[in-house]
Amino acid sequence: MKNKLYLILSIIFIIVISVVFCSCKRKPKTAEENFDFLKTIKSYSTDAIFSYKNSRGETTERCKQYYDSTKGYRLEIGEDRIQIYKDKKIFVQDVKNNAKYTLEKDFDELYKYTFIGEYINLMYTSEDIKYFCKKIEGKNYAVVELFIPGNNKNINKAVLFINQDNSLPDKLIVYDDRGNERLQVVYEGFKVEDELDKNLFM
């Protein structure tokens, strides 16, 4: 009986040591690997806290994002405004003033780049992309830095921070051409979805 117990404990000890040893040897994901995982996301929903910074100070808006690679994007800005992006248009619902109108997608130089899918599209047009890893306040991040096309000096560079523990975006920071932070978006409760209701995009 003692021999069997000793044998079982020995096997358990060997398994535990092997797991720990393999975990220590496992290489962390690179920034490119985390970014490649984001490319596979077809649909997601998330809360997003937008913090705008300028010479007058800082303002914050709590928003909600829905993204579907086939249906479009939906941005709820507080309780006053909804913007739906599809068919190269932005369908705006001004809830506060009970008004609806349509804009060209190119009219929006800022909000659209806060959607992860749109950010990923930037990599195909941006000539200068940097991938690196960074530790901030005890968290390991894969960081993707790229320049935003256009002539808007206030929206020059966007830096995406991907949490290496779950390969999901934590925050996005937009800088002007002088390197000043203009916008920070913190993603909260980011959820990869199998499918989103098509009514969200109508």
PDB file of C-alpha atoms in Angstrom:
ATOM      1  CA  MET A   1       0.000   0.000   0.000  1.00  0.00           C
ATOM      2  CA  LYS A   2       2.809   2.390   0.927  1.00  0.00           C
ATOM      3  CA  ASN A   3       4.671   1.519  -2.281  1.00  0.00           C
ATOM      4  CA  LYS A   4       1.592   2.342  -4.387  1.00  0.00           C
ATOM      5  CA  LEU A   5       1.120   5.662  -2.570  1.00  0.00           C
ATOM      6  CA  TYR A   6       4.805   6.489  -3.039  1.00  0.00           C
ATOM      7  CA  LEU A   7       4.549   5.627  -6.744  1.00  0.00           C
ATOM      8  CA  ILE A   8       1.459   7.828  -7.217  1.00  0.00           C
ATOM      9  CA  LEU A   9       3.052  10.770  -5.392  1.00  0.00           C
ATOM     10  CA  SER A  10       6.231  10.356  -7.445  1.00  0.00           C
ATOM     11  CA  ILE A  11       4.260  10.438 -10.698  1.00  0.00           C
ATOM     12  CA  ILE A  12       2.345  13.548  -9.579  1.00  0.00           C
ATOM     13  CA  PHE A  13       5.618  15.238  -8.581  1.00  0.00           C
ATOM     14  CA  ILE A  14       7.191  14.464 -11.960  1.00  0.00           C
ATOM     15  CA  ILE A  15       4.123  15.819 -13.819  1.00  0.00           C
ATOM     16  CA  VAL A  16       4.092  19.052 -11.777  1.00  0.00           C
ATOM     17  CA  ILE A  17       7.836  19.622 -12.309  1.00  0.00           C
ATOM     18  CA  SER A  18       7.459  18.966 -16.043  1.00  0.00           C
ATOM     19  CA  VAL A  19       4.593  21.449 -16.361  1.00  0.00           C
ATOM     20  CA  VAL A  20       6.484  24.138 -14.439  1.00  0.00           C
ATOM     21  CA  PHE A  21       9.660  23.531 -16.436  1.00  0.00           C
ATOM     22  CA  CYS A  22       7.824  23.694 -19.768  1.00  0.00           C
ATOM     23  CA  SER A  23       6.014  26.863 -18.695  1.00  0.00           C
ATOM     24  CA  CYS A  24       9.294  28.527 -17.834  1.00  0.00           C
ATOM     25  CA  LYS A  25      10.812  27.541 -21.165  1.00  0.00           C
ATOM     26  CA  ARG A  26       7.789  28.685 -23.207  1.00  0.00           C
ATOM     27  CA  LYS A  27       8.576  31.849 -25.099  1.00  0.00           C
ATOM     28  CA  PRO A  28       6.151  34.755 -24.635  1.00  0.00           C
ATOM     29  CA  LYS A  29       4.050  35.770 -27.622  1.00  0.00           C
ATOM     30  CA  THR A  30       5.607  38.385 -29.825  1.00  0.00           C
ATOM     31  CA  ALA A  31       3.829  41.630 -30.693  1.00  0.00           C
ATOM     32  CA  GLU A  32       3.356  40.326 -34.237  1.00  0.00           C
ATOM     33  CA  GLU A  33       1.694  37.121 -32.963  1.00  0.00           C
ATOM     34  CA  ASN A  34      -0.734  39.108 -30.809  1.00  0.00           C
ATOM     35  CA  PHE A  35      -1.519  41.367 -33.741  1.00  0.00           C
ATOM     36  CA  ASP A  36      -2.076  38.305 -35.961  1.00  0.00           C
ATOM     37  CA  PHE A  37      -4.604  37.016 -33.420  1.00  0.00           C
ATOM     38  CA  LEU A  38      -6.528  40.301 -33.616  1.00  0.00           C
ATOM     39  CA  LYS A  39      -6.780  39.817 -37.375  1.00  0.00           C
ATOM     40  CA  THR A  40      -8.810  36.656 -36.796  1.00  0.00           C
ATOM     41  CA  ILE A  41     -11.528  38.488 -34.838  1.00  0.00           C
ATOM     42  CA  LYS A  42     -14.604  38.843 -37.038  1.00  0.00           C
ATOM     43  CA  SER A  43     -17.012  40.292 -34.464  1.00  0.00           C
ATOM     44  CA  TYR A  44     -16.688  41.921 -31.058  1.00  0.00           C
ATOM     45  CA  SER A  45     -18.408  44.177 -28.567  1.00  0.00           C
ATOM     46  CA  THR A  46     -16.803  46.363 -25.936  1.00  0.00           C
ATOM     47  CA  ASP A  47     -17.273  49.338 -23.683  1.00  0.00           C
ATOM     48  CA  ALA A  48     -14.839  52.110 -24.530  1.00  0.00           C
ATOM     49  CA  ILE A  49     -13.859  55.146 -22.466  1.00  0.00           C
ATOM     50  CA  PHE A  50     -12.742  58.033 -24.685  1.00  0.00           C
ATOM     51  CA  SER A  51     -10.524  60.658 -23.031  1.00  0.00           C
ATOM     52  CA  TYR A  52      -9.841  63.728 -25.204  1.00  0.00           C
ATOM     53  CA  LYS A  53      -6.943  66.056 -24.415  1.00  0.00           C
ATOM     54  CA  ASN A  54      -6.288  69.563 -25.737  1.00  0.00           C
ATOM     55  CA  SER A  55      -5.051  72.955 -24.545  1.00  0.00           C
ATOM     56  CA  ARG A  56      -8.315  73.518 -22.656  1.00  0.00           C
ATOM     57  CA  GLY A  57      -8.042  70.341 -20.621  1.00  0.00           C
ATOM     58  CA  GLU A  58      -9.487  66.829 -20.749  1.00  0.00           C
ATOM     59  CA  THR A  59     -12.998  65.519 -21.381  1.00  0.00           C
ATOM     60  CA  THR A  60     -14.264  61.959 -21.141  1.00  0.00           C
ATOM     61  CA  GLU A  61     -17.057  60.067 -22.885  1.00  0.00           C
ATOM     62  CA  ARG A  62     -18.281  56.557 -22.163  1.00  0.00           C
ATOM     63  CA  CYS A  63     -19.026  54.750 -25.407  1.00  0.00           C
ATOM     64  CA  LYS A  64     -20.022  51.324 -26.679  1.00  0.00           C
ATOM     65  CA  GLN A  65     -18.591  49.659 -29.784  1.00  0.00           C
ATOM     66  CA  TYR A  66     -19.955  46.821 -31.875  1.00  0.00           C
ATOM     67  CA  TYR A  67     -17.874  45.513 -34.767  1.00  0.00           C
ATOM     68  CA  ASP A  68     -18.771  42.956 -37.406  1.00  0.00           C
ATOM     69  CA  SER A  69     -16.507  42.472 -40.397  1.00  0.00           C
ATOM     70  CA  THR A  70     -19.465  41.757 -42.694  1.00  0.00           C
ATOM     71  CA  LYS A  71     -22.266  43.888 -41.226  1.00  0.00           C
ATOM     72  CA  GLY A  72     -20.452  47.084 -40.248  1.00  0.00           C
ATOM     73  CA  TYR A  73     -19.535  49.021 -37.095  1.00  0.00           C
ATOM     74  CA  ARG A  74     -21.703  50.692 -34.481  1.00  0.00           C
ATOM     75  CA  LEU A  75     -20.513  53.392 -32.076  1.00  0.00           C
ATOM     76  CA  GLU A  76     -22.771  54.599 -29.261  1.00  0.00           C
ATOM     77  CA  ILE A  77     -21.424  57.882 -27.886  1.00  0.00           C
ATOM     78  CA  GLY A  78     -22.936  58.299 -24.446  1.00  0.00           C
ATOM     79  CA  GLU A  79     -26.730  58.358 -24.699  1.00  0.00           C
ATOM     80  CA  ASP A  80     -26.897  61.189 -27.241  1.00  0.00           C
ATOM     81  CA  ARG A  81     -25.479  59.835 -30.491  1.00  0.00           C
ATOM     82  CA  ILE A  82     -25.212  56.614 -32.515  1.00  0.00           C
ATOM     83  CA  GLN A  83     -22.992  56.221 -35.568  1.00  0.00           C
ATOM     84  CA  ILE A  84     -23.316  53.202 -37.849  1.00  0.00           C
ATOM     85  CA  TYR A  85     -20.558  52.604 -40.391  1.00  0.00           C
ATOM     86  CA  LYS A  86     -21.395  50.549 -43.468  1.00  0.00           C
ATOM     87  CA  ASP A  87     -21.361  50.778 -47.270  1.00  0.00           C
ATOM     88  CA  LYS A  88     -18.710  53.537 -47.052  1.00  0.00           C
ATOM     89  CA  LYS A  89     -21.217  55.755 -45.236  1.00  0.00           C
ATOM     90  CA  ILE A  90     -21.837  56.869 -41.652  1.00  0.00           C
ATOM     91  CA  PHE A  91     -25.487  56.771 -40.607  1.00  0.00           C
ATOM     92  CA  VAL A  92     -25.827  59.171 -37.690  1.00  0.00           C
ATOM     93  CA  GLN A  93     -28.669  59.122 -35.178  1.00  0.00           C
ATOM     94  CA  ASP A  94     -28.709  62.276 -33.086  1.00  0.00           C
ATOM     95  CA  VAL A  95     -30.818  60.915 -30.242  1.00  0.00           C
ATOM     96  CA  LYS A  96     -30.725  64.137 -28.257  1.00  0.00           C
ATOM     97  CA  ASN A  97     -32.161  66.247 -31.098  1.00  0.00           C
ATOM     98  CA  ASN A  98     -34.222  63.440 -32.661  1.00  0.00           C
ATOM     99  CA  ALA A  99     -32.437  63.779 -36.013  1.00  0.00           C
ATOM    100  CA  LYS A 100     -30.911  61.393 -38.551  1.00  0.00           C
ATOM    101  CA  TYR A 101     -28.462  62.118 -41.341  1.00  0.00           C
ATOM    102  CA  THR A 102     -25.766  60.457 -43.470  1.00  0.00           C
ATOM    103  CA  LEU A 103     -22.091  61.320 -43.906  1.00  0.00           C
ATOM    104  CA  GLU A 104     -19.324  59.984 -46.091  1.00  0.00           C
ATOM    105  CA  LYS A 105     -17.078  57.569 -44.172  1.00  0.00           C
ATOM    106  CA  ASP A 106     -14.014  59.707 -44.960  1.00  0.00           C
ATOM    107  CA  PHE A 107     -15.625  62.583 -43.048  1.00  0.00           C
ATOM    108  CA  ASP A 108     -14.702  60.801 -39.817  1.00  0.00           C
ATOM    109  CA  GLU A 109     -10.957  61.173 -39.251  1.00  0.00           C
ATOM    110  CA  LEU A 110     -10.891  59.890 -35.672  1.00  0.00           C
ATOM    111  CA  TYR A 111     -13.631  57.586 -34.371  1.00  0.00           C
ATOM    112  CA  LYS A 112     -13.320  54.990 -37.138  1.00  0.00           C
ATOM    113  CA  TYR A 113      -9.689  54.273 -36.231  1.00  0.00           C
ATOM    114  CA  THR A 114     -10.711  53.281 -32.700  1.00  0.00           C
ATOM    115  CA  PHE A 115     -12.385  50.160 -34.117  1.00  0.00           C
ATOM    116  CA  ILE A 116      -9.887  47.315 -34.064  1.00  0.00           C
ATOM    117  CA  GLY A 117     -10.809  46.146 -37.563  1.00  0.00           C
ATOM    118  CA  GLU A 118     -10.261  49.610 -39.006  1.00  0.00           C
ATOM    119  CA  TYR A 119      -6.959  49.897 -37.137  1.00  0.00           C
ATOM    120  CA  ILE A 120      -5.852  46.604 -38.663  1.00  0.00           C
ATOM    121  CA  ASN A 121      -6.729  47.961 -42.126  1.00  0.00           C
ATOM    122  CA  LEU A 122      -4.304  50.815 -41.487  1.00  0.00           C
ATOM    123  CA  MET A 123      -1.360  48.432 -41.505  1.00  0.00           C
ATOM    124  CA  TYR A 124      -1.866  47.956 -45.237  1.00  0.00           C
ATOM    125  CA  THR A 125      -1.629  51.681 -45.958  1.00  0.00           C
ATOM    126  CA  SER A 126       0.789  52.880 -43.282  1.00  0.00           C
ATOM    127  CA  GLU A 127       4.401  52.919 -44.438  1.00  0.00           C
ATOM    128  CA  ASP A 128       5.939  52.892 -40.966  1.00  0.00           C
ATOM    129  CA  ILE A 129       4.775  50.227 -38.499  1.00  0.00           C
ATOM    130  CA  LYS A 130       6.575  49.301 -35.286  1.00  0.00           C
ATOM    131  CA  TYR A 131       5.999  46.192 -33.142  1.00  0.00           C
ATOM    132  CA  PHE A 132       7.492  45.873 -29.682  1.00  0.00           C
ATOM    133  CA  CYS A 133       6.791  44.580 -26.178  1.00  0.00           C
ATOM    134  CA  LYS A 134       6.499  46.780 -23.121  1.00  0.00           C
ATOM    135  CA  LYS A 135       5.758  46.272 -19.428  1.00  0.00           C
ATOM    136  CA  ILE A 136       3.519  48.904 -17.814  1.00  0.00           C
ATOM    137  CA  GLU A 137       2.455  48.760 -14.163  1.00  0.00           C
ATOM    138  CA  GLY A 138       3.143  45.034 -13.984  1.00  0.00           C
ATOM    139  CA  LYS A 139       1.296  44.173 -17.219  1.00  0.00           C
ATOM    140  CA  ASN A 140       2.999  42.857 -20.327  1.00  0.00           C
ATOM    141  CA  TYR A 141       1.848  44.463 -23.554  1.00  0.00           C
ATOM    142  CA  ALA A 142       2.419  43.842 -27.221  1.00  0.00           C
ATOM    143  CA  VAL A 143       2.457  47.299 -28.790  1.00  0.00           C
ATOM    144  CA  VAL A 144       1.677  48.223 -32.393  1.00  0.00           C
ATOM    145  CA  GLU A 145       2.548  51.762 -33.480  1.00  0.00           C
ATOM    146  CA  LEU A 146       1.640  53.242 -36.847  1.00  0.00           C
ATOM    147  CA  PHE A 147       0.953  56.540 -38.582  1.00  0.00           C
ATOM    148  CA  ILE A 148      -2.513  57.646 -39.627  1.00  0.00           C
ATOM    149  CA  PRO A 149      -2.797  58.808 -43.242  1.00  0.00           C
ATOM    150  CA  GLY A 150      -4.110  62.294 -43.997  1.00  0.00           C
ATOM    151  CA  ASN A 151      -3.228  65.902 -43.354  1.00  0.00           C
ATOM    152  CA  ASN A 152      -4.779  66.325 -39.900  1.00  0.00           C
ATOM    153  CA  LYS A 153      -1.902  67.419 -37.644  1.00  0.00           C
ATOM    154  CA  ASN A 154      -3.931  66.550 -34.537  1.00  0.00           C
ATOM    155  CA  ILE A 155      -4.264  62.904 -35.588  1.00  0.00           C
ATOM    156  CA  ASN A 156      -0.828  61.716 -36.607  1.00  0.00           C
ATOM    157  CA  LYS A 157       0.074  58.459 -34.856  1.00  0.00           C
ATOM    158  CA  ALA A 158      -1.900  55.677 -33.159  1.00  0.00           C
ATOM    159  CA  VAL A 159      -0.454  53.207 -30.649  1.00  0.00           C
ATOM    160  CA  LEU A 160      -2.391  50.058 -29.733  1.00  0.00           C
ATOM    161  CA  PHE A 161      -1.626  48.181 -26.489  1.00  0.00           C
ATOM    162  CA  ILE A 162      -2.513  44.478 -26.539  1.00  0.00           C
ATOM    163  CA  ASN A 163      -2.605  42.589 -23.239  1.00  0.00           C
ATOM    164  CA  GLN A 164      -0.266  39.620 -23.672  1.00  0.00           C
ATOM    165  CA  ASP A 165      -2.198  37.545 -21.131  1.00  0.00           C
ATOM    166  CA  ASN A 166      -5.292  37.327 -23.347  1.00  0.00           C
ATOM    167  CA  SER A 167      -4.173  38.856 -26.687  1.00  0.00           C
ATOM    168  CA  LEU A 168      -7.006  41.423 -26.477  1.00  0.00           C
ATOM    169  CA  PRO A 169      -6.695  45.209 -26.806  1.00  0.00           C
ATOM    170  CA  ASP A 170      -6.455  47.208 -23.580  1.00  0.00           C
ATOM    171  CA  LYS A 171      -6.095  50.732 -24.918  1.00  0.00           C
ATOM    172  CA  LEU A 172      -5.361  52.907 -27.921  1.00  0.00           C
ATOM    173  CA  ILE A 173      -3.549  56.257 -27.781  1.00  0.00           C
ATOM    174  CA  VAL A 174      -3.638  58.826 -30.594  1.00  0.00           C
ATOM    175  CA  TYR A 175      -0.901  61.475 -30.830  1.00  0.00           C
ATOM    176  CA  ASP A 176      -0.606  64.700 -32.826  1.00  0.00           C
ATOM    177  CA  ASP A 177       2.350  65.504 -35.091  1.00  0.00           C
ATOM    178  CA  ARG A 178       4.247  67.009 -32.132  1.00  0.00           C
ATOM    179  CA  GLY A 179       3.950  63.844 -30.055  1.00  0.00           C
ATOM    180  CA  ASN A 180       1.238  65.178 -27.735  1.00  0.00           C
ATOM    181  CA  GLU A 181      -1.435  62.730 -26.600  1.00  0.00           C
ATOM    182  CA  ARG A 182      -4.807  63.779 -28.059  1.00  0.00           C
ATOM    183  CA  LEU A 183      -7.022  60.771 -27.380  1.00  0.00           C
ATOM    184  CA  GLN A 184      -6.892  57.702 -25.195  1.00  0.00           C
ATOM    185  CA  VAL A 185      -9.406  54.893 -25.612  1.00  0.00           C
ATOM    186  CA  VAL A 186      -9.612  52.283 -22.852  1.00  0.00           C
ATOM    187  CA  TYR A 187     -11.436  49.100 -23.868  1.00  0.00           C
ATOM    188  CA  GLU A 188     -13.403  47.487 -21.042  1.00  0.00           C
ATOM    189  CA  GLY A 189     -15.096  44.085 -21.173  1.00  0.00           C
ATOM    190  CA  PHE A 190     -13.812  43.386 -24.684  1.00  0.00           C
ATOM    191  CA  LYS A 191     -15.732  40.326 -25.885  1.00  0.00           C
ATOM    192  CA  VAL A 192     -15.068  38.340 -29.044  1.00  0.00           C
ATOM    193  CA  GLU A 193     -18.502  37.479 -30.465  1.00  0.00           C
ATOM    194  CA  ASP A 194     -19.551  34.561 -32.657  1.00  0.00           C
ATOM    195  CA  GLU A 195     -22.124  36.784 -34.345  1.00  0.00           C
ATOM    196  CA  LEU A 196     -23.845  40.109 -33.683  1.00  0.00           C
ATOM    197  CA  ASP A 197     -27.500  40.940 -34.252  1.00  0.00           C
ATOM    198  CA  LYS A 198     -27.910  42.531 -37.686  1.00  0.00           C
ATOM    199  CA  ASN A 199     -30.409  45.003 -36.190  1.00  0.00           C
ATOM    200  CA  LEU A 200     -27.507  46.756 -34.456  1.00  0.00           C
ATOM    201  CA  PHE A 201     -26.353  47.949 -37.870  1.00  0.00           C
ATOM    202  CA  MET A 202     -29.672  49.160 -39.248  1.00  0.00           C
TER     203      MET A 202
END
